[in-house]
Amino acid sequence: MEEEFDHPSKALLLEDLEMGIYRTTHMESQAGYINESMPYGDAAQSYLQCLLENKRKEAFEIIEAQLEAGVTIRDIYRYIFQPTQYEIGRLWQCHRISVGQEHFCTAATQSFISRQRHM
């Protein structure tokens, strides 16, 4: 491209391409958003695992069990849904899950949120 492309922005374009190549080959390892030390970390990890395995019913059962145990819906959103969604985004960004898996996980969480609003 350097030899055959003639444009006033050529140097900038080549610099951007080099940076992109570097970033994709030297991916930074960002820490996950879920860990056992956070409130409801075990439940969040189990919920995420169920979603990644396409087990929507089992994921809902985890949330329902937390609600039955007295966890507030606010804490469910803050400590389970939010870090799970962040983690799903991170996994997708790192190419560890497909866009289809990301969509499934997000849709499942949205579905549960919709169910709670109508109860």
Coordinates of C-alpha atoms in Angstrom, one line a residue:
M1 CA 0.0 0.0 0.0
E2 CA 2.9 2.3 0.8
E3 CA 4.3 1.9 -2.7
E4 CA 1.0 2.1 -4.7
F5 CA -1.2 4.5 -2.7
D6 CA -0.6 8.2 -3.4
H7 CA -2.6 10.5 -1.2
P8 CA -1.9 13.5 1.0
S9 CA -3.1 11.6 4.0
K10 CA -1.0 8.5 3.2
A11 CA 1.3 8.8 6.2
L12 CA -1.6 9.2 8.6
L13 CA -3.4 6.2 7.0
L14 CA -0.4 4.0 7.2
E15 CA 0.2 5.0 10.8
D16 CA -3.4 4.1 11.7
L17 CA -3.1 0.7 9.9
E18 CA 0.1 -0.1 11.8
M19 CA -1.5 0.8 15.1
G20 CA -4.5 -1.4 14.3
I21 CA -2.3 -4.3 13.4
Y22 CA -0.3 -3.9 16.6
R23 CA -3.5 -3.7 18.7
T24 CA -5.0 -6.8 17.2
T25 CA -1.8 -8.8 17.7
H26 CA -1.0 -7.5 21.1
M27 CA -4.4 -7.5 22.8
E28 CA -4.3 -6.1 26.3
S29 CA -5.6 -8.5 28.8
Q30 CA -8.3 -6.6 30.7
A31 CA -9.4 -8.1 34.0
G32 CA -12.9 -9.5 34.0
Y33 CA -15.8 -7.7 35.6
I34 CA -17.0 -10.6 37.8
N35 CA -15.2 -12.0 40.8
E36 CA -16.2 -13.9 43.9
S37 CA -15.2 -11.1 46.2
M38 CA -17.8 -8.7 44.9
P39 CA -21.4 -8.8 46.3
Y40 CA -23.3 -11.7 44.7
G41 CA -20.2 -12.6 42.7
D42 CA -20.9 -16.3 42.7
A43 CA -24.4 -15.7 41.5
A44 CA -23.2 -13.4 38.8
Q45 CA -20.6 -15.9 37.6
S46 CA -23.3 -18.7 37.6
Y47 CA -25.7 -16.5 35.7
L48 CA -23.1 -15.6 33.1
Q49 CA -22.1 -19.2 32.7
C50 CA -25.7 -20.2 32.1
L51 CA -26.2 -17.5 29.5
L52 CA -23.0 -18.5 27.7
E53 CA -24.3 -22.1 27.6
N54 CA -27.7 -20.9 26.2
K55 CA -29.4 -22.0 29.4
R56 CA -31.9 -19.1 29.7
K57 CA -34.2 -21.0 32.1
E58 CA -31.4 -21.9 34.5
A59 CA -30.1 -18.3 34.4
F60 CA -33.6 -17.1 35.3
E61 CA -33.7 -19.6 38.1
I62 CA -30.5 -18.2 39.6
I63 CA -32.0 -14.7 39.6
E64 CA -35.3 -15.9 41.0
A65 CA -33.5 -17.8 43.8
Q66 CA -31.6 -14.6 44.7
L67 CA -34.9 -12.6 44.9
E68 CA -36.5 -15.3 47.0
A69 CA -33.4 -15.1 49.4
G70 CA -34.2 -11.4 49.9
V71 CA -31.8 -9.8 47.4
T72 CA -33.3 -6.5 46.2
I73 CA -34.0 -6.0 42.5
R74 CA -31.7 -3.0 42.8
D75 CA -28.8 -5.2 43.9
I76 CA -29.7 -7.7 41.2
Y77 CA -29.3 -5.0 38.6
R78 CA -26.1 -3.5 40.2
Y79 CA -24.2 -6.7 41.2
I80 CA -25.4 -9.3 38.7
F81 CA -26.9 -7.8 35.5
Q82 CA -24.5 -4.9 35.2
P83 CA -21.2 -6.7 35.7
T84 CA -22.5 -9.6 33.6
Q85 CA -23.3 -7.3 30.7
Y86 CA -19.9 -5.7 31.0
E87 CA -18.2 -9.1 31.0
I88 CA -20.2 -10.2 27.9
G89 CA -19.1 -7.1 26.1
R90 CA -15.5 -7.7 27.2
L91 CA -15.7 -11.4 26.0
W92 CA -17.0 -10.2 22.6
Q93 CA -14.4 -7.5 22.3
C94 CA -11.7 -10.1 22.9
H95 CA -13.2 -12.4 20.3
R96 CA -13.9 -15.1 23.0
I97 CA -17.7 -15.2 22.1
S98 CA -19.5 -14.5 18.9
V99 CA -21.8 -11.6 18.2
G100 CA -24.7 -14.1 18.2
Q101 CA -23.8 -15.2 21.8
E102 CA -23.5 -11.6 22.8
H103 CA -27.0 -10.9 21.4
F104 CA -28.5 -14.0 23.1
C105 CA -27.1 -13.0 26.5
T106 CA -28.2 -9.4 26.2
A107 CA -31.7 -10.4 25.0
A108 CA -32.1 -12.9 27.9
T109 CA -31.2 -10.3 30.5
Q110 CA -33.6 -7.8 28.8
S111 CA -36.3 -10.4 28.8
F112 CA -35.9 -11.0 32.6
I113 CA -35.9 -7.2 33.2
S114 CA -39.1 -6.9 31.2
R115 CA -40.7 -9.7 33.2
Q116 CA -39.9 -8.0 36.5
R117 CA -41.4 -4.7 35.3
H118 CA -44.7 -6.4 34.6
M119 CA -45.0 -8.2 37.9

